[in-house]
mmCIF file of C-alpha atoms in Angstrom:
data_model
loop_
_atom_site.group_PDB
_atom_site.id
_atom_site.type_symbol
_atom_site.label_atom_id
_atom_site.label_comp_id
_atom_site.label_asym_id
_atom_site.label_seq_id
_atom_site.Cartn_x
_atom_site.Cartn_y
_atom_site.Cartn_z
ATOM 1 C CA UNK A 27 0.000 0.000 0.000
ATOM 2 C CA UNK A 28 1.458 3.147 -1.149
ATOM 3 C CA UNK A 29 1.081 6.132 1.687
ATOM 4 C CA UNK A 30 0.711 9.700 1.213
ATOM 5 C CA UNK A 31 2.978 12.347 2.152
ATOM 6 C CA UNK A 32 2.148 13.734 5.683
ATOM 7 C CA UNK A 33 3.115 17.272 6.941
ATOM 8 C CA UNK A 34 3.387 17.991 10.831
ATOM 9 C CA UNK A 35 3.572 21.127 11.936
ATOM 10 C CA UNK A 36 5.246 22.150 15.433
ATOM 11 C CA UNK A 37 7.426 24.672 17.432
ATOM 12 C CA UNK A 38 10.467 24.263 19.905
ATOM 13 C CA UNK A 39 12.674 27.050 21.825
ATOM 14 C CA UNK A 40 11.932 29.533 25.114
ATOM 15 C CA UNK A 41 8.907 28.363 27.013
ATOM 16 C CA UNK A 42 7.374 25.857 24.270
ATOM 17 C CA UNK A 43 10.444 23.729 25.162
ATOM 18 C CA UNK A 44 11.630 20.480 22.490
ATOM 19 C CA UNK A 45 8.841 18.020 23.497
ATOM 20 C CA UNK A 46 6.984 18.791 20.887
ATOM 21 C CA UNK A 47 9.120 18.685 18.035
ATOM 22 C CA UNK A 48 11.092 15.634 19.713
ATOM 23 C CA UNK A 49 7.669 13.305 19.859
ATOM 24 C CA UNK A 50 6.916 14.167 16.466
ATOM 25 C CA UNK A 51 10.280 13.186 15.307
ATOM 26 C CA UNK A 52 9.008 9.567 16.795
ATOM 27 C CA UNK A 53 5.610 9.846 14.516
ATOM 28 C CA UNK A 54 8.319 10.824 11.536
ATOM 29 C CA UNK A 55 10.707 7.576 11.889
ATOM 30 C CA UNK A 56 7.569 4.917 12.120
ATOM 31 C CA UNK A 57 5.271 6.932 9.195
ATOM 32 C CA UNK A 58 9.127 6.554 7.377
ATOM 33 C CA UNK A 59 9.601 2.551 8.781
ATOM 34 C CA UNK A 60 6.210 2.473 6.744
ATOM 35 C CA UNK A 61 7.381 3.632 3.105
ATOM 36 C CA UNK A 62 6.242 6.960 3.727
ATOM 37 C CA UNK A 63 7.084 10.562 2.982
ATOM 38 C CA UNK A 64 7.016 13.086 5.712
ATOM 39 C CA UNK A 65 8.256 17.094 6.333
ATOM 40 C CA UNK A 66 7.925 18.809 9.430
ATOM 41 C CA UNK A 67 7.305 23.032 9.420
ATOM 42 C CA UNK A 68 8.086 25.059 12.125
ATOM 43 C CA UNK A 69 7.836 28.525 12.909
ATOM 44 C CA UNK A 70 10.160 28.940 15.764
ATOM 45 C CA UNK A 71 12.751 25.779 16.045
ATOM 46 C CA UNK A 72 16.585 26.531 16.979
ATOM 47 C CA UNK A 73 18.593 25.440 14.659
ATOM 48 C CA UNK A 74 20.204 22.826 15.937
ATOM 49 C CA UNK A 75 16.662 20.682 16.390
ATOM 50 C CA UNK A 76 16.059 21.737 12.949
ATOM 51 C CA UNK A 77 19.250 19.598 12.260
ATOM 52 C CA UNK A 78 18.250 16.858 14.358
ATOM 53 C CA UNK A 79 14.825 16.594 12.480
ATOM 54 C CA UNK A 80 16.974 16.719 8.755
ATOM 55 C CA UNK A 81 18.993 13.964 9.892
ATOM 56 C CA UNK A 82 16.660 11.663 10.831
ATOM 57 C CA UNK A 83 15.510 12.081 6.871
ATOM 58 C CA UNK A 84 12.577 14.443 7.802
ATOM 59 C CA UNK A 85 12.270 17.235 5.605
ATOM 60 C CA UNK A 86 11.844 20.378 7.317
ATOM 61 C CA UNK A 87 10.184 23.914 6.166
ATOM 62 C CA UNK A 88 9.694 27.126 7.874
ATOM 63 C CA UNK A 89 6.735 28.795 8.122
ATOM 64 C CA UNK A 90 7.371 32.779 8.067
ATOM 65 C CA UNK A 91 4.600 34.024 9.668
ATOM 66 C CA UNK A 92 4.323 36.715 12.138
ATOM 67 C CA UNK A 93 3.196 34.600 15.042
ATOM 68 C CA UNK A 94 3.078 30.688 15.769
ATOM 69 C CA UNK A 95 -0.827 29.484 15.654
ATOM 70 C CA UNK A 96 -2.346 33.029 14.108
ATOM 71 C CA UNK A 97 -4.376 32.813 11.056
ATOM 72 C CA UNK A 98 -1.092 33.848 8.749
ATOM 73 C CA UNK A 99 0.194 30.906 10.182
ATOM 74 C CA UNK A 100 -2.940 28.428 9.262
ATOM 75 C CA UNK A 101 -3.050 29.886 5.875
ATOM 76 C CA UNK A 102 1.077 29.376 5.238
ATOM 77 C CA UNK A 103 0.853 26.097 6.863
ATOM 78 C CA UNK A 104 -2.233 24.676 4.476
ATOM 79 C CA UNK A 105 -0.544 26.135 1.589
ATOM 80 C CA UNK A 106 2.695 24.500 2.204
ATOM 81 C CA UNK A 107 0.461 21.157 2.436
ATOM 82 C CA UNK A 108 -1.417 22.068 -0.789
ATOM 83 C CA UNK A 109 2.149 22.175 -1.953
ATOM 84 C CA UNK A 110 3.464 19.105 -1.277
ATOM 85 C CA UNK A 111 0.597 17.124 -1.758
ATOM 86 C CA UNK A 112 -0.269 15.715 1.614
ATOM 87 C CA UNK A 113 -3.533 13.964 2.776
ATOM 88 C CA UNK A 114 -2.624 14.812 6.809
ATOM 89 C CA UNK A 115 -1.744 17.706 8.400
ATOM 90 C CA UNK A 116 -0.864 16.449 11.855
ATOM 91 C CA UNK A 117 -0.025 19.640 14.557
ATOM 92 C CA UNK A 118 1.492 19.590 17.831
ATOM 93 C CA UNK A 119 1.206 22.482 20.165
ATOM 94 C CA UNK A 120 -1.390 24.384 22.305
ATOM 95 C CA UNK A 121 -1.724 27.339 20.173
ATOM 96 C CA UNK A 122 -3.519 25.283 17.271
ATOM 97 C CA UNK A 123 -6.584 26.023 18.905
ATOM 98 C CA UNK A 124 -10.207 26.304 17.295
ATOM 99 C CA UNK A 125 -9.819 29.221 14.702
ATOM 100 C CA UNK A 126 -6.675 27.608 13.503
ATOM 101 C CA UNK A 127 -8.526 24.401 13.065
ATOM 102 C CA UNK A 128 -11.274 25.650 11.562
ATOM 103 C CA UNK A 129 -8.559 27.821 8.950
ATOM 104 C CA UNK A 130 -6.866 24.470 8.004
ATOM 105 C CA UNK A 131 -9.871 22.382 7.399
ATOM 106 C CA UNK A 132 -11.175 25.016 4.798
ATOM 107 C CA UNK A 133 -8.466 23.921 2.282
ATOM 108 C CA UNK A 134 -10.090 19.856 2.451
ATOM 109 C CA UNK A 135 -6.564 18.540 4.643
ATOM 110 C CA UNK A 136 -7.183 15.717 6.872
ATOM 111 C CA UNK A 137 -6.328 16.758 10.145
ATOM 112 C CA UNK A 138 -4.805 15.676 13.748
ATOM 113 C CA UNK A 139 -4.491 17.709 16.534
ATOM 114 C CA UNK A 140 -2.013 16.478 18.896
ATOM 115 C CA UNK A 141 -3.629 17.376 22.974
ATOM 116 C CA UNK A 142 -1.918 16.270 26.562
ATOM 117 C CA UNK A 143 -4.856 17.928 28.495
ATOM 118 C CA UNK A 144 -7.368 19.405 26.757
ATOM 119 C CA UNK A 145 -6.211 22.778 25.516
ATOM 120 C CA UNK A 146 -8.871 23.701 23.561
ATOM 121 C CA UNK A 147 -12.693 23.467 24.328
ATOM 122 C CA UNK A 148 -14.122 23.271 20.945
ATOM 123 C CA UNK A 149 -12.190 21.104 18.371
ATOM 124 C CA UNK A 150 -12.593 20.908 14.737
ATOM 125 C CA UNK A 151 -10.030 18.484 13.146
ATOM 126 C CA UNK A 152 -10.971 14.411 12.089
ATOM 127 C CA UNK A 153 -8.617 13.200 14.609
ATOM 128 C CA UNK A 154 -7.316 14.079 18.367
ATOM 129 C CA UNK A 155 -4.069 12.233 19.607
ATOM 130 C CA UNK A 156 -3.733 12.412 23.830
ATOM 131 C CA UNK A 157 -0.883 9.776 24.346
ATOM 132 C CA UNK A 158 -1.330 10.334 28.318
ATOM 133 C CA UNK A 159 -2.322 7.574 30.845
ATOM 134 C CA UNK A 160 -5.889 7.705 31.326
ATOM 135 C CA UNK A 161 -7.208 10.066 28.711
ATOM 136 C CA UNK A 162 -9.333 7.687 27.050
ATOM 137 C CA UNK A 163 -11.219 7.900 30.533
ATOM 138 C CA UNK A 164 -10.999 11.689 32.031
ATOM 139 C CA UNK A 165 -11.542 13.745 28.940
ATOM 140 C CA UNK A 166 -14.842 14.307 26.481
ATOM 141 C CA UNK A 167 -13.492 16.013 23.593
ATOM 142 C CA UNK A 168 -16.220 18.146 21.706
ATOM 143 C CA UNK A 169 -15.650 18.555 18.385
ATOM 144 C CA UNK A 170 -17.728 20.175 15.165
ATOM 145 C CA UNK A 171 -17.079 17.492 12.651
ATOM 146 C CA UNK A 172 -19.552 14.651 13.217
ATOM 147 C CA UNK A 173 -16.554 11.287 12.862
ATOM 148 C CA UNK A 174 -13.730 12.977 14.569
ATOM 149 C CA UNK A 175 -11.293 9.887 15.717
ATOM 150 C CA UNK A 176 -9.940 9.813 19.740
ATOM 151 C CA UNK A 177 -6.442 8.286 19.748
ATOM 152 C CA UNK A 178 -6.063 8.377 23.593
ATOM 153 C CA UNK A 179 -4.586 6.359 26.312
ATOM 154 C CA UNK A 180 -0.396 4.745 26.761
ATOM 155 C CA UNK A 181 -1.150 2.721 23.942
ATOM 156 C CA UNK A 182 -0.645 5.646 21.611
ATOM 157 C CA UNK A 183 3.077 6.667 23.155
ATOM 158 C CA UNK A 184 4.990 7.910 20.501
ATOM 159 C CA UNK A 185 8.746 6.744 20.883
ATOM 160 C CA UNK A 186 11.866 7.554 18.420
ATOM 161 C CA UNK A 187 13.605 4.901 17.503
ATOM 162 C CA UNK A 188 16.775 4.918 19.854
ATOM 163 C CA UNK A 189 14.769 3.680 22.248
ATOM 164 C CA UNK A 190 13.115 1.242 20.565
ATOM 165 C CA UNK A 191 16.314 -0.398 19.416
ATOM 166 C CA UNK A 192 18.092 -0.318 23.101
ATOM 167 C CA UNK A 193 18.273 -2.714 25.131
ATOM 168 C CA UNK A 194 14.750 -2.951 27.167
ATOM 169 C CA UNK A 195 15.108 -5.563 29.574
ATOM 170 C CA UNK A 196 13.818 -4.665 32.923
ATOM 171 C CA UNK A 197 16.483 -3.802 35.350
ATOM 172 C CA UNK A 198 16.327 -4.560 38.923
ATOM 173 C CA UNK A 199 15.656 -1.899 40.931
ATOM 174 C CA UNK A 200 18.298 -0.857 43.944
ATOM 175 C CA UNK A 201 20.354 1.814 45.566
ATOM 176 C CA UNK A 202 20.783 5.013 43.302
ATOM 177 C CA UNK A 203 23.834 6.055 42.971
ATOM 178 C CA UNK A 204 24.065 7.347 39.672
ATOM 179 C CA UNK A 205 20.952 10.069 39.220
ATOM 180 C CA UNK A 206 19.846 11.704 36.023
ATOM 181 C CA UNK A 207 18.126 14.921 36.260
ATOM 182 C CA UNK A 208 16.424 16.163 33.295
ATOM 183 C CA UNK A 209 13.526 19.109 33.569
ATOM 184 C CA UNK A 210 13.053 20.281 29.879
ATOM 185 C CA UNK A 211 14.683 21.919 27.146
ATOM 186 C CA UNK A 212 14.711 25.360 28.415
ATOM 187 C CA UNK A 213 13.607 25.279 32.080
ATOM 188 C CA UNK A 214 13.410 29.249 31.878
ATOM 189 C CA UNK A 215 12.440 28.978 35.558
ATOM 190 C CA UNK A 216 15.842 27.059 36.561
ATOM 191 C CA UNK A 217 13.838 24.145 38.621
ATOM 192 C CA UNK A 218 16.740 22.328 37.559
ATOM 193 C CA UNK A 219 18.468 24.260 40.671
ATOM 194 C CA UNK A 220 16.196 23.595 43.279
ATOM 195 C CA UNK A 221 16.451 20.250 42.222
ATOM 196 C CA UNK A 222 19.559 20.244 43.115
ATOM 197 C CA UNK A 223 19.316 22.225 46.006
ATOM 198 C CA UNK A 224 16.721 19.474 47.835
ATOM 199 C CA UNK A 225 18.667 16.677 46.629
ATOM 200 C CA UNK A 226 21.799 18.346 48.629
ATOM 201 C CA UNK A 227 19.480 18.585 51.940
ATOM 202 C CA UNK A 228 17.895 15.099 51.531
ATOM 203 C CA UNK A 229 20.505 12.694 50.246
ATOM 204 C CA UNK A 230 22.927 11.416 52.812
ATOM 205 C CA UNK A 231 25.531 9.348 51.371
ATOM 206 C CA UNK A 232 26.870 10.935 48.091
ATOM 207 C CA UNK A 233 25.281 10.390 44.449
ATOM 208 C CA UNK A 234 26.944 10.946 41.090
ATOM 209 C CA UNK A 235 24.250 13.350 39.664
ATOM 210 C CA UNK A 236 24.065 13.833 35.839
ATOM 211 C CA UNK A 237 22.175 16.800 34.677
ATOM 212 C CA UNK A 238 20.951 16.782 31.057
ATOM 213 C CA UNK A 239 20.679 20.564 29.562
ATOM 214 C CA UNK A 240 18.235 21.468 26.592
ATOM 215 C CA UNK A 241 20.252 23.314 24.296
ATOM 216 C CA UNK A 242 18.100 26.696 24.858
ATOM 217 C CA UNK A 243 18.596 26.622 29.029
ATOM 218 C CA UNK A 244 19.881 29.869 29.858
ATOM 219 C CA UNK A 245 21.340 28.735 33.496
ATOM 220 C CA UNK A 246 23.820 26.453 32.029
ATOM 221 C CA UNK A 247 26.568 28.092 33.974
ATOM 222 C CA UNK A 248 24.935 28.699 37.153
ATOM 223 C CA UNK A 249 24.393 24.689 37.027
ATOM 224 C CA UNK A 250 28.291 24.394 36.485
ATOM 225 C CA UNK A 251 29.156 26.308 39.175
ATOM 226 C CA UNK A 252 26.352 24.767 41.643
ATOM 227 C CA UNK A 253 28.443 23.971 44.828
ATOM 228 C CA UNK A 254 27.512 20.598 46.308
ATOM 229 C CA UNK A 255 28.731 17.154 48.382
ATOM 230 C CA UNK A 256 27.458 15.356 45.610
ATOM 231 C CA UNK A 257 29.218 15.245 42.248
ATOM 232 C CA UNK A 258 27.722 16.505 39.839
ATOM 233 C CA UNK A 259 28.499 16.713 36.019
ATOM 234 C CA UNK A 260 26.167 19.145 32.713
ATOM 235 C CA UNK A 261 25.081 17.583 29.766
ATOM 236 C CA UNK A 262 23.760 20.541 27.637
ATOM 237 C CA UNK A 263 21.553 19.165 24.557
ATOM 238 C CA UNK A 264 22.342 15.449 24.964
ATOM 239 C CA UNK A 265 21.138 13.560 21.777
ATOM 240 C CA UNK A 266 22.139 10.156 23.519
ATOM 241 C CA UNK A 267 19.572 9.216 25.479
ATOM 242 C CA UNK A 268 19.532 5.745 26.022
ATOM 243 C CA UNK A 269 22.851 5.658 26.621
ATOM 244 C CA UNK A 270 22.133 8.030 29.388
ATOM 245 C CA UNK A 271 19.465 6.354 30.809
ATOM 246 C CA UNK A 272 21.610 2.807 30.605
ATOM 247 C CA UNK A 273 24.275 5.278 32.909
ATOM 248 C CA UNK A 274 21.640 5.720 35.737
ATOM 249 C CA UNK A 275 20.140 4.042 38.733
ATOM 250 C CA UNK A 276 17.506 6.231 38.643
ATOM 251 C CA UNK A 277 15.998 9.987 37.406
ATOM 252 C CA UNK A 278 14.354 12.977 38.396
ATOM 253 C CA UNK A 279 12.752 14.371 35.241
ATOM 254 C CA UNK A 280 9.826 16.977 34.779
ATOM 255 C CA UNK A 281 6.053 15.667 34.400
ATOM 256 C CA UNK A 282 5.877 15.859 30.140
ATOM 257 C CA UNK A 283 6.840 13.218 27.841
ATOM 258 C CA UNK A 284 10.065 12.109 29.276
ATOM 259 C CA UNK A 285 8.126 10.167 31.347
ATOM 260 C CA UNK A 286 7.209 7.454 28.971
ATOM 261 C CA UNK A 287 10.967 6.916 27.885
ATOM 262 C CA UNK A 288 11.957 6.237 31.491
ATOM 263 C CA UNK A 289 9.174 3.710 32.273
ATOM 264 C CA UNK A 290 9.502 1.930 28.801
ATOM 265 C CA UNK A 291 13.287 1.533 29.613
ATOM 266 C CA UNK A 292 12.613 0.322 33.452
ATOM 267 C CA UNK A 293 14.308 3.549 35.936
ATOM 268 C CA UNK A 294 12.995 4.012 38.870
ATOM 269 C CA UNK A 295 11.601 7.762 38.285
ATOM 270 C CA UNK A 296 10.600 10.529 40.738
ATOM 271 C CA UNK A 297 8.804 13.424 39.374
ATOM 272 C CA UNK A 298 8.909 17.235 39.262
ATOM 273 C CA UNK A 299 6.276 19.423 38.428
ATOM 274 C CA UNK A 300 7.307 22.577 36.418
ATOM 275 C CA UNK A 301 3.949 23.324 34.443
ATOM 276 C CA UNK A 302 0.037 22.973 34.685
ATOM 277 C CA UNK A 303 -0.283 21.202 31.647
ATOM 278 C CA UNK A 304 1.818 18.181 33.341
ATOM 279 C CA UNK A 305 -0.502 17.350 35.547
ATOM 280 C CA UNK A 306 -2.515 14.622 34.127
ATOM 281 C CA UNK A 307 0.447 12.664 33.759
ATOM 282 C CA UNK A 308 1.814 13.448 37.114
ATOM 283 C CA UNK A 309 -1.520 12.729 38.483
ATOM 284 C CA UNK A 310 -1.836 9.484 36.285
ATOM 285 C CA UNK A 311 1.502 8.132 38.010
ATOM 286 C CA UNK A 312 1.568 8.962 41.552
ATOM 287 C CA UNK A 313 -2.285 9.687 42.496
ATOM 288 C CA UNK A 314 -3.717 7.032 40.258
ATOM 289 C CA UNK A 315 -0.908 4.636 40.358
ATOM 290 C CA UNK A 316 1.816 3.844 42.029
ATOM 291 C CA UNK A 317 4.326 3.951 39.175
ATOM 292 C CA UNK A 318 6.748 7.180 40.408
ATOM 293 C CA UNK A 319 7.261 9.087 43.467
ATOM 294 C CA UNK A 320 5.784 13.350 43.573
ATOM 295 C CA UNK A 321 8.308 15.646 44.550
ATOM 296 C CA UNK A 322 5.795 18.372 43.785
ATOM 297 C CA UNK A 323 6.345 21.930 42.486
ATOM 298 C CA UNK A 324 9.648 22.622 42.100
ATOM 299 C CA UNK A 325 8.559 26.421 43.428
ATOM 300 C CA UNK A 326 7.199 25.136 46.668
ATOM 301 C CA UNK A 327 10.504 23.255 47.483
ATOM 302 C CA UNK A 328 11.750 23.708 51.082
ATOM 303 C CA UNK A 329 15.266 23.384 50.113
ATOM 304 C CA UNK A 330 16.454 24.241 54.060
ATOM 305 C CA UNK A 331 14.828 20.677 55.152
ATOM 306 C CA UNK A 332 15.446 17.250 54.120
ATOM 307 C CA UNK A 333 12.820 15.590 52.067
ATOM 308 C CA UNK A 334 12.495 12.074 53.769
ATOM 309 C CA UNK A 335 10.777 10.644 50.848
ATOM 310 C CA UNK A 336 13.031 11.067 48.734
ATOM 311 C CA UNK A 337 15.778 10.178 50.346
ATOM 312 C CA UNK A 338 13.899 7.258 51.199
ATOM 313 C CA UNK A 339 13.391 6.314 47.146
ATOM 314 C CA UNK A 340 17.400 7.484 46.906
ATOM 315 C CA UNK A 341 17.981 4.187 49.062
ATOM 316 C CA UNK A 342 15.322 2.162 48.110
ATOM 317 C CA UNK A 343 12.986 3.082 45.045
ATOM 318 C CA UNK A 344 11.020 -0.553 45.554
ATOM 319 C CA UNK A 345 9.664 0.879 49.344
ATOM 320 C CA UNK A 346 8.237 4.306 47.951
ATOM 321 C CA UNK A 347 7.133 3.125 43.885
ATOM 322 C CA UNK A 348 5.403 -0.296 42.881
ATOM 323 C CA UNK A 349 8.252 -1.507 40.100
ATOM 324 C CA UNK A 350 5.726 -3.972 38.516
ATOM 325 C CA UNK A 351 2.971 -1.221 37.551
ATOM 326 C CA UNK A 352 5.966 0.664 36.014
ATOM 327 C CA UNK A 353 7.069 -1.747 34.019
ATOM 328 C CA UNK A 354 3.666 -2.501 32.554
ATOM 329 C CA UNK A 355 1.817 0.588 31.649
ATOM 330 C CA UNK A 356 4.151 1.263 28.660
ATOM 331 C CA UNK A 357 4.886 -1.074 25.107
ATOM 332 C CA UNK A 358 6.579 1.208 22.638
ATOM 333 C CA UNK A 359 4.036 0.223 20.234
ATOM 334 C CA UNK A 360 2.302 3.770 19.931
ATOM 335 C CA UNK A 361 3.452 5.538 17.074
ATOM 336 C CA UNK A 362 2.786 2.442 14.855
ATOM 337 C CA UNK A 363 -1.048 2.400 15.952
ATOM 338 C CA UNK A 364 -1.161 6.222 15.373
ATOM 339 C CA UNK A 365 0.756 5.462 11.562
ATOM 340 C CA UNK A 366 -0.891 2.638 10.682
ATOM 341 C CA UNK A 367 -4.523 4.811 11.847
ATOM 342 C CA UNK A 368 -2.887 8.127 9.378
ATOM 343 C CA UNK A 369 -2.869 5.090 6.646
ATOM 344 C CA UNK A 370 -6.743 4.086 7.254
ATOM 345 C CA UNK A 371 -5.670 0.693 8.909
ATOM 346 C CA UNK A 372 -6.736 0.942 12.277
ATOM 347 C CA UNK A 373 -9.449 -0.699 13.752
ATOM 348 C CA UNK A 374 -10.870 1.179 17.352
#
């Protein structure tokens, strides 16, 4: 079966972050496993994610309009589609909300809006992707078009291929020692340093701490310089990620899609919140299951006082997070069911 060329259209850099550019990269590689043809458009992307995304065989396009999700930007984006002949315009970022949708559907595309917790309130696209734990069940989307699609629930994770060619046996979980801290591409807000701040209070015998960088984090030197009895080493824009999660006992990362990547590779993970739009899956994996430990806010840290919890997952992750409902909510199957759904194959 021959498949059509698909366009996706997302943004990376400042507060947007890379997840969204970096997941669609995953949708890229399995639509390209497939046979198929695929470019990427963004109107902000540094340039060294736009690199990432050529090398991977993506082609990718920018879009030069005034502002990212504005009707300039709808119009640009379906003519670029027109263009190069695609059937799907899939779109990945909160400000594709209704008026762009409704802008892109008036030029007969196919589209799929990409959601992690219902950003808009009125949709108008033929197919909504939530890849979160439990979305199937929490949210009623309520859209205009009569046979919109739901692609919701873990079983739609979208993974790039590095991790689904490393090596996924489950590990068994015991003493970290060697901690991976990772809180988003830009972390404007520097949680990364009160991260680092409670882990100096809380952890009593000493941890080798890797922090991984985005590219666009502007407190990269304040992190170098971060004075601590633990060591502690910078990664800035690490594109070896399994290898770094094969280096670590366990990780600290922010509540976005990171999440999935740890589970599906078996770490021990506690959790960070940095941003309201990470709460269903922070919710989803220590409220709803037992699958990670909450540190919380990183804003609401109490960085003079040990955290006994987490010291107490430092030691011994297995007493504080239930290692058999981590290993099991996550297959790496996703982003073939959402391909094989882009080339009418699907069955709900």
């Amino acid at each position: 079966m021959e498949l059509n060329r698909i366009l996706i259209r997302a943004d990376a850099g400042g507060i947007t972050g890379t997840g969204h550019v970096l997941r669609m990269i995953a949708l890229a590689q399995a639509y390209l496993r497939r046979g198929g043809s695929v470019s990427l458009a963004s109107v902000n992307c540094p340039e060294t994610l736009v690199e990432r995304v050529r090398s991977h065989g993506i082609m990718h396009h920018t879009i030069k309009a005034a502002q990212s999700g504005d009707s300039e930007d709808a119009r640009l984006t379906a003519e670029l589609a027109q263009e190069l002949g695609v059937q799907w315009l899939v779109v990945d970022g909160y400000h594709f909300d209704y008026d762009y949708q409704k802008h892109v559907k008036q030029s007969g595309l196919s589209l799929l809006c990409t959601d992690d917790h219902g950003y808009s309130d009125r949709w108008h696209c033929d197919a909504i992707l939530n890849q979160n734990l439990d979305a199937d069940l929490e949210i009623e989307y309520k859209s205009d078009l009569p046979d919109t699609r739901i692609l919701a629930g873990s079983r739609f994770c979208l993974f790039r291929e590095e991790f689904l060619s490393s090596q996924t046996a489950k590990r068994t979980w015991g003493r970290i020692e060697s901690l991976l801290v990772t809180l988003g591409g830009s972390d404007a807000e520097n949680a990364t340093e009160a991260t680092l701040k409670l882990l100096d209070q809380s952890a009593t015998f000493p941890l080798e701490i890797r922090v991984l960088a985005g590219a666009e984090n502007p407190h990269i030197q304040r992190l170098r310089s971060f004075k601590s009895h633990h060591y502690i080493q910078v990664v800035q824009n690490a594109t070896n990620m399994p290898e770094q999660y094969a280096w670590a006992d366990g990780i600290i990362s922010a509540g976005g899609s990171t999440c999935w990547e740890w589970l599906y590779l078996g770490l021990p993970g506690a959790i960070v919140t940095i941003a309201d739009n990470q709460l269903p899956i922070v919710q989803a994996l220590t409220e709803q299951r037992q699958a990670a430990l909450p540190l919380g806010w990183f804003n609401d840290f109490n960085t003079n006082v040990p955290c006994a919890e987490l010291e107490s997952w430092l030691k011994d992750p297995s007493s504080i997070v239930d290692s058999n409902v981590a290993y099991g909510l996550i297959d790496g199957l996703g982003a073939e069911r959402v391909c094989q759904f882009l080339a009418g194959g699907f069955e709900f």
